[in-house]
Coordinates of N, CA and C in Angstrom, one line a residue:
M1 N -72.9 -0.4 -32.8 CA -71.5 -0.2 -32.3 C -71.5 -0.7 -30.8
P2 N -70.5 -1.5 -30.4 CA -70.5 -2.0 -29.0 C -70.3 -0.9 -28.0
L3 N -70.7 -1.1 -26.8 CA -70.6 -0.2 -25.7 C -69.2 0.3 -25.5
W4 N -68.3 -0.6 -25.5 CA -66.9 -0.2 -25.2 C -66.4 0.8 -26.2
A5 N -66.8 0.6 -27.5 CA -66.3 1.6 -28.5 C -67.0 2.9 -28.4
L6 N -68.3 2.9 -28.0 CA -69.0 4.2 -27.8 C -68.3 5.0 -26.6
L7 N -68.1 4.3 -25.5 CA -67.4 4.9 -24.4 C -66.0 5.4 -24.7
T8 N -65.3 4.7 -25.5 CA -63.9 5.1 -25.9 C -64.0 6.4 -26.7
I9 N -65.0 6.4 -27.6 CA -65.1 7.6 -28.5 C -65.4 8.8 -27.6
V10 N -66.4 8.7 -26.7 CA -66.7 9.8 -25.8 C -65.5 10.3 -24.9
L11 N -64.8 9.3 -24.4 CA -63.6 9.6 -23.6 C -62.5 10.3 -24.4
A12 N -62.4 9.9 -25.7 CA -61.4 10.5 -26.6 C -61.8 12.0 -26.9
L13 N -63.1 12.2 -27.2 CA -63.6 13.5 -27.5 C -63.5 14.4 -26.2
S14 N -63.8 13.8 -25.1 CA -63.6 14.6 -23.8 C -62.2 15.0 -23.6
G15 N -61.3 14.1 -23.9 CA -59.8 14.5 -23.8 C -59.5 15.6 -24.7
A16 N -60.0 15.5 -25.9 CA -59.7 16.6 -26.9 C -60.3 17.9 -26.4
L17 N -61.5 17.9 -25.9 CA -62.1 19.1 -25.4 C -61.4 19.7 -24.2
F18 N -60.9 18.8 -23.3 CA -60.1 19.1 -22.2 C -58.9 19.9 -22.6
L19 N -58.2 19.4 -23.6 CA -56.9 20.0 -24.1 C -57.3 21.3 -24.8
L20 N -58.4 21.4 -25.6 CA -58.7 22.6 -26.3 C -59.1 23.7 -25.3
A21 N -60.0 23.3 -24.3 CA -60.4 24.3 -23.4 C -59.2 24.8 -22.5
G22 N -58.3 23.9 -22.1 CA -57.1 24.3 -21.4 C -56.2 25.2 -22.2
G23 N -56.0 24.9 -23.5 CA -55.2 25.7 -24.4 C -55.8 27.1 -24.6
A24 N -57.1 27.1 -24.8 CA -57.8 28.4 -25.0 C -57.6 29.3 -23.8
Y25 N -57.8 28.7 -22.6 CA -57.6 29.5 -21.4 C -56.2 30.1 -21.3
R26 N -55.2 29.4 -21.7 CA -53.8 29.9 -21.6 C -53.4 30.8 -22.7
S27 N -54.2 30.8 -23.8 CA -53.8 31.6 -25.0 C -53.9 33.1 -24.7
P28 N -52.9 33.9 -25.1 CA -53.0 35.3 -25.0 C -54.2 35.9 -25.7
L29 N -54.6 35.3 -26.7 CA -55.8 35.8 -27.5 C -57.1 35.8 -26.7
M30 N -57.1 34.9 -25.6 CA -58.3 34.8 -24.8 C -58.1 35.5 -23.5
A31 N -57.1 36.3 -23.3 CA -56.8 36.9 -22.0 C -58.0 37.8 -21.5
R32 N -58.6 38.5 -22.4 CA -59.7 39.4 -22.0 C -61.0 38.7 -21.7
H33 N -61.0 37.4 -22.1 CA -62.2 36.6 -21.8 C -62.1 35.8 -20.6
R34 N -60.9 35.8 -19.9 CA -60.7 34.9 -18.7 C -61.5 35.5 -17.6
L35 N -62.1 34.5 -16.8 CA -62.7 34.9 -15.5 C -61.5 35.1 -14.5
P36 N -61.8 35.7 -13.4 CA -60.7 36.0 -12.4 C -60.0 34.7 -12.0
D37 N -58.7 34.8 -11.7 CA -58.0 33.6 -11.2 C -57.3 33.9 -9.9
D38 N -56.9 32.9 -9.2 CA -56.2 33.1 -8.0 C -54.8 33.6 -8.3
K39 N -54.3 34.6 -7.6 CA -53.0 35.2 -7.9 C -52.3 35.3 -6.6
P40 N -51.3 34.4 -6.3 CA -50.9 33.3 -7.1 C -51.9 32.1 -6.9
R41 N -51.9 31.2 -7.8 CA -52.7 30.0 -7.7 C -52.2 29.1 -6.5
K42 N -53.2 28.7 -5.6 CA -52.8 27.9 -4.5 C -52.6 26.4 -4.8
V43 N -53.3 26.0 -5.9 CA -53.2 24.6 -6.3 C -52.4 24.5 -7.6
N44 N -51.2 24.0 -7.6 CA -50.3 24.0 -8.8 C -49.3 22.9 -8.7
G45 N -48.5 22.8 -9.7 CA -47.4 21.9 -9.7 C -47.7 20.5 -9.5
A46 N -46.9 19.7 -8.7 CA -47.1 18.3 -8.5 C -48.5 18.0 -7.8
R47 N -48.8 18.9 -6.9 CA -50.1 18.7 -6.2 C -51.3 18.7 -7.2
L48 N -51.3 19.6 -8.2 CA -52.3 19.6 -9.2 C -52.3 18.4 -10.1
Y49 N -51.1 18.3 -10.8 CA -51.0 17.3 -11.9 C -51.1 15.8 -11.4
T50 N -50.6 15.6 -10.2 CA -50.7 14.2 -9.7 C -52.2 13.8 -9.5
R51 N -53.0 14.7 -8.9 CA -54.4 14.4 -8.7 C -55.2 14.4 -10.0
V52 N -54.9 15.3 -10.9 CA -55.6 15.4 -12.2 C -55.3 14.1 -13.0
L53 N -54.0 13.7 -13.1 CA -53.7 12.5 -13.9 C -54.3 11.2 -13.2
G54 N -54.3 11.2 -11.9 CA -54.9 10.1 -11.2 C -56.4 10.0 -11.4
N55 N -57.0 11.1 -11.4 CA -58.5 11.1 -11.6 C -58.8 10.8 -13.1
M56 N -58.0 11.2 -14.0 CA -58.2 10.9 -15.4 C -58.2 9.4 -15.6
V57 N -57.2 8.7 -15.1 CA -57.1 7.3 -15.2 C -58.3 6.6 -14.5
F58 N -58.5 7.1 -13.2 CA -59.6 6.4 -12.4 C -61.0 6.6 -13.0
S59 N -61.3 7.8 -13.4 CA -62.7 8.1 -14.0 C -62.9 7.3 -15.3
S60 N -61.8 7.2 -16.1 CA -61.9 6.5 -17.4 C -62.2 5.0 -17.2
A61 N -61.4 4.4 -16.2 CA -61.6 3.0 -15.9 C -63.0 2.8 -15.3
L62 N -63.3 3.7 -14.4 CA -64.6 3.5 -13.6 C -65.8 3.5 -14.5
V63 N -65.8 4.3 -15.6 CA -67.0 4.3 -16.4 C -67.2 3.0 -17.1
Y64 N -66.1 2.3 -17.5 CA -66.2 1.0 -18.1 C -66.7 0.0 -17.1
V65 N -66.1 0.0 -15.9 CA -66.4 -1.0 -14.8 C -67.9 -0.8 -14.4
L66 N -68.4 0.4 -14.2 CA -69.7 0.5 -13.7 C -70.7 0.2 -14.8
A67 N -70.4 0.6 -16.1 CA -71.3 0.3 -17.2 C -71.5 -1.1 -17.4
Y68 N -70.4 -1.9 -17.4 CA -70.5 -3.3 -17.7 C -71.0 -4.1 -16.5
A69 N -70.7 -3.6 -15.3 CA -71.2 -4.3 -14.1 C -72.7 -4.2 -14.0
A70 N -73.2 -3.1 -14.4 CA -74.7 -2.8 -14.4 C -75.4 -3.0 -15.7
Y71 N -74.7 -3.7 -16.6 CA -75.2 -3.8 -18.0 C -76.6 -4.3 -18.1
P72 N -77.0 -5.4 -17.3 CA -78.4 -5.9 -17.5 C -79.5 -4.9 -17.1
W73 N -79.1 -4.0 -16.2 CA -80.1 -3.0 -15.7 C -80.1 -1.7 -16.4
L74 N -78.9 -1.4 -17.1 CA -78.8 -0.2 -17.8 C -79.2 -0.3 -19.2
F75 N -79.0 -1.4 -19.9 CA -79.1 -1.4 -21.3 C -80.0 -2.5 -21.9
D76 N -80.7 -2.1 -22.9 CA -81.6 -2.9 -23.7 C -81.3 -2.6 -25.2
E77 N -80.9 -3.5 -25.9 CA -80.5 -3.2 -27.3 C -81.7 -3.3 -28.3
T78 N -82.9 -3.5 -27.8 CA -84.1 -3.5 -28.6 C -84.2 -2.1 -29.3
E79 N -84.6 -2.2 -30.6 CA -84.8 -0.9 -31.3 C -86.0 -0.2 -30.7
R80 N -85.8 1.1 -30.6 CA -86.8 2.0 -30.0 C -87.2 3.0 -31.1
S81 N -88.4 3.6 -30.9 CA -88.8 4.7 -31.8 C -87.9 5.9 -31.6
W82 N -87.9 6.8 -32.6 CA -87.1 8.0 -32.6 C -87.5 8.9 -31.4
A83 N -88.8 8.9 -31.1 CA -89.3 9.7 -30.0 C -88.8 9.3 -28.7
V84 N -88.8 7.9 -28.4 CA -88.2 7.4 -27.2 C -86.7 7.6 -27.1
S85 N -86.0 7.4 -28.2 CA -84.6 7.7 -28.2 C -84.2 9.1 -28.0
L86 N -85.1 10.0 -28.3 CA -84.9 11.4 -28.1 C -85.2 11.8 -26.7
L87 N -86.4 11.3 -26.2 CA -86.8 11.7 -24.8 C -86.0 11.0 -23.7
Q88 N -85.5 9.8 -23.9 CA -84.8 9.2 -22.8 C -83.6 10.0 -22.4
P89 N -82.7 10.4 -23.3 CA -81.5 11.2 -22.8 C -81.9 12.5 -22.1
I90 N -83.0 13.1 -22.6 CA -83.4 14.4 -22.0 C -83.9 14.1 -20.6
G91 N -84.7 13.0 -20.4 CA -85.2 12.6 -19.1 C -84.1 12.2 -18.1
I92 N -83.1 11.5 -18.6 CA -82.0 11.1 -17.8 C -81.2 12.3 -17.3
L93 N -81.0 13.3 -18.2 CA -80.2 14.4 -17.8 C -80.9 15.4 -16.9
L94 N -82.2 15.5 -17.1 CA -83.0 16.3 -16.2 C -83.1 15.7 -14.8
L95 N -83.3 14.4 -14.8 CA -83.3 13.7 -13.5 C -82.0 13.8 -12.8
Y96 N -80.9 13.6 -13.5 CA -79.6 13.7 -12.9 C -79.3 15.1 -12.4
D97 N -79.7 16.1 -13.2 CA -79.5 17.5 -12.8 C -80.2 17.8 -11.4
A98 N -81.4 17.3 -11.2 CA -82.1 17.5 -10.0 C -81.5 16.7 -8.9
A99 N -81.1 15.4 -9.2 CA -80.5 14.6 -8.1 C -79.1 15.1 -7.7
Y100 N -78.3 15.5 -8.7 CA -77.0 16.1 -8.4 C -77.1 17.4 -7.6
Y101 N -78.1 18.2 -7.9 CA -78.3 19.4 -7.2 C -78.5 19.1 -5.7
C102 N -79.3 18.1 -5.4 CA -79.5 17.7 -4.0 C -78.3 17.1 -3.4
M103 N -77.6 16.3 -4.1 CA -76.3 15.7 -3.5 C -75.3 16.8 -3.3
H104 N -75.2 17.7 -4.3 CA -74.2 18.8 -4.2 C -74.5 19.7 -3.0
R105 N -75.8 20.2 -3.0 CA -76.2 21.2 -2.0 C -76.2 20.6 -0.6
F106 N -76.7 19.4 -0.4 CA -76.9 18.9 1.0 C -75.7 18.0 1.4
A107 N -75.4 17.0 0.6 CA -74.3 16.0 1.0 C -72.9 16.7 1.0
F108 N -72.6 17.3 -0.2 CA -71.2 17.9 -0.3 C -71.0 19.2 0.4
H109 N -72.1 19.9 0.8 CA -71.9 21.2 1.4 C -72.4 21.2 2.9
R110 N -73.0 20.1 3.3 CA -73.6 20.1 4.7 C -73.1 18.9 5.5
W111 N -73.0 17.8 4.9 CA -72.6 16.6 5.7 C -71.1 16.6 5.9
A112 N -70.7 16.6 7.2 CA -69.3 16.9 7.5 C -68.3 16.1 6.7
W113 N -68.5 14.7 6.6 CA -67.4 13.9 6.0 C -67.4 14.1 4.5
L114 N -68.6 14.3 3.9 CA -68.6 14.5 2.4 C -68.2 16.0 2.1
K115 N -68.4 16.9 3.1 CA -67.9 18.2 2.9 C -66.4 18.3 2.8
R116 N -65.7 17.4 3.6 CA -64.3 17.4 3.5 C -63.8 16.8 2.2
V117 N -64.6 15.8 1.7 CA -64.3 15.3 0.4 C -64.4 16.3 -0.7
H118 N -65.5 17.1 -0.7 CA -65.7 18.1 -1.7 C -64.8 19.3 -1.5
A119 N -64.3 19.5 -0.3 CA -63.4 20.6 -0.1 C -62.1 20.5 -0.9
V120 N -61.7 19.3 -1.3 CA -60.6 19.1 -2.2 C -60.8 19.9 -3.5
H121 N -62.0 19.7 -4.1 CA -62.3 20.4 -5.3 C -62.4 21.9 -5.1
H122 N -62.9 22.4 -4.0 CA -63.0 23.8 -3.7 C -61.7 24.4 -3.3
A123 N -60.6 23.7 -3.2 CA -59.3 24.3 -2.9 C -59.0 25.2 -4.1
V124 N -59.5 25.0 -5.2 CA -59.4 25.9 -6.4 C -60.5 26.9 -6.3
R125 N -60.2 28.1 -6.1 CA -61.2 29.2 -5.9 C -61.7 29.7 -7.3
H126 N -60.9 29.7 -8.3 CA -61.3 30.1 -9.6 C -60.7 29.1 -10.6
A127 N -61.6 28.3 -11.2 CA -61.2 27.1 -11.9 C -61.0 27.4 -13.4
N128 N -60.2 26.6 -14.0 CA -60.1 26.5 -15.5 C -60.2 25.0 -15.8
A129 N -60.1 24.6 -17.1 CA -60.5 23.3 -17.5 C -59.7 22.2 -16.7
I130 N -58.5 22.3 -16.4 CA -57.7 21.3 -15.8 C -58.3 21.0 -14.4
D131 N -59.0 22.0 -13.8 CA -59.5 21.8 -12.4 C -60.8 20.9 -12.4
S132 N -61.3 20.7 -13.6 CA -62.5 19.8 -13.7 C -62.1 18.4 -13.2
L133 N -60.9 18.0 -13.2 CA -60.4 16.7 -12.7 C -59.7 16.8 -11.4
Y134 N -59.7 18.0 -10.8 CA -59.0 18.1 -9.5 C -60.1 17.9 -8.4
L135 N -60.3 16.7 -8.0 CA -61.3 16.3 -7.0 C -61.0 15.0 -6.4
H136 N -61.6 14.7 -5.3 CA -61.4 13.5 -4.5 C -62.0 12.3 -5.3
P137 N -61.3 11.2 -5.4 CA -61.8 10.0 -6.1 C -63.2 9.6 -5.7
L138 N -63.6 9.8 -4.4 CA -64.9 9.4 -4.0 C -66.0 10.3 -4.6
E139 N -65.6 11.6 -4.8 CA -66.6 12.5 -5.5 C -66.7 12.0 -7.0
T140 N -65.7 11.6 -7.6 CA -65.7 11.1 -9.0 C -66.7 9.9 -9.0
F141 N -66.5 9.0 -8.1 CA -67.3 7.7 -8.0 C -68.8 8.1 -7.8
L142 N -69.1 9.0 -6.9 CA -70.5 9.3 -6.6 C -71.2 10.0 -7.8
G143 N -70.4 10.8 -8.5 CA -71.0 11.5 -9.6 C -71.4 10.5 -10.7
L144 N -70.5 9.6 -11.1 CA -70.7 8.6 -12.1 C -71.8 7.6 -11.6
A145 N -71.7 7.2 -10.4 CA -72.7 6.3 -9.9 C -74.1 6.9 -9.9
L146 N -74.2 8.2 -9.6 CA -75.5 8.8 -9.7 C -76.0 8.9 -11.1
L147 N -75.1 9.1 -12.1 CA -75.5 9.2 -13.5 C -76.1 7.8 -13.9
M148 N -75.4 6.7 -13.5 CA -75.8 5.4 -13.8 C -77.2 5.1 -13.2
A149 N -77.4 5.5 -11.9 CA -78.6 5.3 -11.3 C -79.8 6.0 -12.0
C150 N -79.6 7.2 -12.4 CA -80.6 7.9 -13.1 C -80.9 7.2 -14.5
T151 N -79.9 6.7 -15.1 CA -80.1 6.0 -16.4 C -80.9 4.7 -16.1
M152 N -80.7 4.0 -15.0 CA -81.5 2.8 -14.7 C -82.9 3.2 -14.5
L153 N -83.2 4.3 -13.8 CA -84.6 4.7 -13.5 C -85.3 5.1 -14.7
V154 N -84.7 5.7 -15.7 CA -85.4 6.1 -16.9 C -85.4 4.9 -17.9
G155 N -84.3 4.1 -17.9 CA -84.1 3.1 -18.9 C -84.9 1.8 -18.6
P156 N -84.3 0.7 -19.1 CA -83.0 0.6 -19.8 C -83.0 1.3 -21.1
V157 N -81.8 1.6 -21.5 CA -81.6 2.4 -22.8 C -80.7 1.6 -23.7
Q158 N -80.7 2.1 -25.0 CA -79.7 1.5 -25.9 C -78.4 2.1 -25.6
P159 N -77.3 1.4 -25.8 CA -75.9 1.9 -25.5 C -75.7 3.3 -26.1
V160 N -76.2 3.6 -27.3 CA -75.9 4.8 -28.0 C -76.6 6.0 -27.2
V161 N -77.7 5.7 -26.6 CA -78.4 6.7 -25.8 C -77.6 7.1 -24.6
F162 N -77.0 6.0 -23.9 CA -76.1 6.3 -22.8 C -74.9 7.1 -23.2
A163 N -74.4 6.7 -24.4 CA -73.2 7.4 -24.9 C -73.5 8.9 -25.0
V164 N -74.6 9.3 -25.5 CA -75.0 10.7 -25.6 C -75.1 11.3 -24.3
V165 N -75.7 10.7 -23.3 CA -75.9 11.2 -22.0 C -74.5 11.4 -21.3
F166 N -73.6 10.4 -21.5 CA -72.3 10.5 -20.9 C -71.5 11.6 -21.5
A167 N -71.7 11.8 -22.8 CA -71.0 12.9 -23.5 C -71.4 14.2 -23.0
V168 N -72.7 14.4 -22.8 CA -73.2 15.7 -22.3 C -72.6 15.9 -20.9
Y169 N -72.7 14.9 -20.0 CA -72.2 14.9 -18.7 C -70.7 15.3 -18.6
S170 N -69.9 14.6 -19.5 CA -68.5 14.8 -19.5 C -68.1 16.2 -20.1
F171 N -68.7 16.5 -21.2 CA -68.4 17.8 -21.8 C -68.7 19.0 -20.9
L172 N -69.9 18.9 -20.3 CA -70.3 20.1 -19.5 C -69.5 20.2 -18.2
N173 N -69.0 19.1 -17.7 CA -68.1 19.1 -16.6 C -66.8 19.9 -16.9
I174 N -66.3 19.7 -18.1 CA -65.1 20.5 -18.5 C -65.5 21.9 -18.8
L175 N -66.6 22.2 -19.5 CA -66.9 23.5 -19.9 C -67.3 24.4 -18.8
V176 N -68.0 23.9 -17.7 CA -68.4 24.8 -16.6 C -67.2 25.2 -15.8
H177 N -66.0 24.5 -16.0 CA -64.8 24.8 -15.4 C -63.8 25.6 -16.3
C178 N -64.3 26.0 -17.5 CA -63.3 26.5 -18.5 C -62.7 27.8 -18.1
G179 N -63.3 28.5 -17.2 CA -62.7 29.8 -16.8 C -62.8 30.9 -17.8
L180 N -63.7 30.8 -18.8 CA -63.8 31.7 -19.9 C -65.2 32.2 -20.0
D181 N -65.3 33.5 -20.4 CA -66.6 34.1 -20.6 C -66.6 34.6 -22.1
L182 N -67.2 33.8 -22.9 CA -67.2 34.0 -24.4 C -68.6 34.5 -24.9
P183 N -68.8 35.8 -25.1 CA -70.1 36.3 -25.5 C -70.3 36.1 -27.0
V184 N -70.2 34.8 -27.4 CA -70.3 34.4 -28.8 C -71.5 33.6 -29.0
F185 N -72.3 33.8 -30.1 CA -73.5 33.0 -30.3 C -73.1 31.5 -30.3
G186 N -73.9 30.8 -29.6 CA -73.7 29.4 -29.5 C -72.9 29.0 -28.2
L187 N -72.2 30.0 -27.7 CA -71.4 29.7 -26.5 C -71.8 30.5 -25.3
R188 N -72.9 31.3 -25.4 CA -73.4 32.1 -24.3 C -73.9 31.3 -23.2
A189 N -74.6 30.2 -23.5 CA -75.1 29.3 -22.4 C -74.0 28.7 -21.6
V190 N -73.0 28.3 -22.3 CA -71.8 27.7 -21.7 C -71.1 28.7 -20.8
S191 N -71.0 29.9 -21.3 CA -70.3 31.0 -20.6 C -71.1 31.4 -19.3
Y192 N -72.4 31.3 -19.5 CA -73.3 31.6 -18.3 C -73.1 30.6 -17.2
L193 N -73.0 29.3 -17.6 CA -72.8 28.2 -16.6 C -71.4 28.3 -16.0
A194 N -70.4 28.7 -16.8 CA -69.0 28.9 -16.3 C -68.9 30.0 -15.3
R195 N -69.6 31.1 -15.6 CA -69.6 32.3 -14.7 C -70.3 31.9 -13.4
K196 N -71.4 31.2 -13.4 CA -72.1 30.8 -12.2 C -71.3 29.8 -11.4
H197 N -70.6 28.9 -12.1 CA -69.8 27.9 -11.4 C -68.6 28.5 -10.8
D198 N -68.0 29.5 -11.4 CA -66.9 30.2 -10.9 C -67.2 30.9 -9.6
I199 N -68.4 31.5 -9.5 CA -68.9 32.1 -8.3 C -69.0 31.1 -7.2
H200 N -69.6 29.9 -7.6 CA -69.7 28.8 -6.6 C -68.4 28.4 -6.0
H201 N -67.3 28.4 -6.8 CA -66.0 27.9 -6.3 C -65.4 28.8 -5.3
T202 N -65.9 30.1 -5.2 CA -65.2 31.0 -4.3 C -65.5 30.8 -2.8
S203 N -66.6 30.0 -2.6 CA -66.9 29.7 -1.2 C -67.6 28.4 -1.0
M204 N -67.5 27.8 0.1 CA -68.2 26.6 0.4 C -69.6 26.9 1.0
R205 N -69.9 28.2 1.1 CA -71.2 28.7 1.7 C -72.1 29.3 0.6
G206 N -71.6 29.3 -0.6 CA -72.4 30.0 -1.7 C -73.5 29.1 -2.3
G207 N -74.0 29.5 -3.4 CA -75.1 28.8 -4.1 C -74.6 28.3 -5.4
N208 N -75.4 28.3 -6.5 CA -75.1 27.8 -7.8 C -74.7 26.3 -7.7
F209 N -75.5 25.4 -7.2 CA -75.2 24.0 -7.0 C -75.5 23.2 -8.3
A210 N -76.3 23.7 -9.2 CA -76.7 22.8 -10.3 C -75.5 22.5 -11.2
S211 N -75.7 21.5 -12.0 CA -74.6 21.0 -12.9 C -74.8 21.2 -14.3
I212 N -76.1 20.9 -14.8 CA -76.3 20.9 -16.2 C -77.2 22.1 -16.6
T213 N -78.2 22.4 -15.8 CA -79.0 23.6 -16.1 C -79.2 24.4 -14.8
P214 N -79.6 25.7 -14.9 CA -79.8 26.5 -13.6 C -81.1 26.3 -13.0
I215 N -81.9 25.4 -13.5 CA -83.3 25.2 -13.2 C -83.5 25.1 -11.6
C216 N -82.8 24.1 -11.0 CA -83.0 23.9 -9.6 C -82.5 25.1 -8.8
D217 N -81.4 25.7 -9.2 CA -81.0 26.9 -8.4 C -82.0 28.0 -8.5
I218 N -82.6 28.2 -9.6 CA -83.7 29.2 -9.8 C -84.9 28.9 -8.9
L219 N -85.3 27.6 -9.0 CA -86.5 27.2 -8.3 C -86.4 27.2 -6.8
F220 N -85.2 26.9 -6.3 CA -85.0 26.8 -4.9 C -84.2 28.0 -4.3
G221 N -84.1 29.0 -5.1 CA -83.5 30.3 -4.5 C -82.0 30.2 -4.2
T222 N -81.3 29.4 -4.9 CA -79.8 29.3 -4.6 C -79.0 29.8 -5.8
A223 N -79.6 30.5 -6.7 CA -78.9 31.1 -7.8 C -78.2 32.4 -7.3
E224 N -77.0 32.6 -7.8 CA -76.2 33.8 -7.4 C -75.7 34.4 -8.7

């Protein structure tokens, strides 16, 4: 399957998850599972939806542009063993998790100009799914560029391997912002990450910087 088709499928599934998670958060049936919210919300209306829609279009276009611009360094369509095809996405995601932890902790929370960029996302103190796209376009670019760089370092990979990596990256970005605590088998890990990220959103001085796993926060003493 060509790269453009794989990326389109992942983006479509991400859109479906975005709508599902947002609908679940607003459902009265999920009221008792909601994490605390701003009352009243400070980011709402046109301010929220303009940025979210803009980032939706920008991030979708950006992944195609970056993937095809870096195609010779990212991708190799040679058949690989099942072991390599399994280990590559794990390696990319673990490398990205560590690299993003550093970027998030030091660049976004300590460097003055990037701190102002990241402050856009932190304007939401208690997030739900829609807020996963409430961020500065530069932060969107840096996150995707970092994912591509980690893929280059581990790769080159088959397009389907990158599609798996991009799906995990995209889905988790939505789920850690879902604003729900669901003590249900299979969702406890997601709920754990959502709780931790909700704590992170309450302050620019807190911890819980990791994106995919809590490993770096635990190792470096920034878990809250």
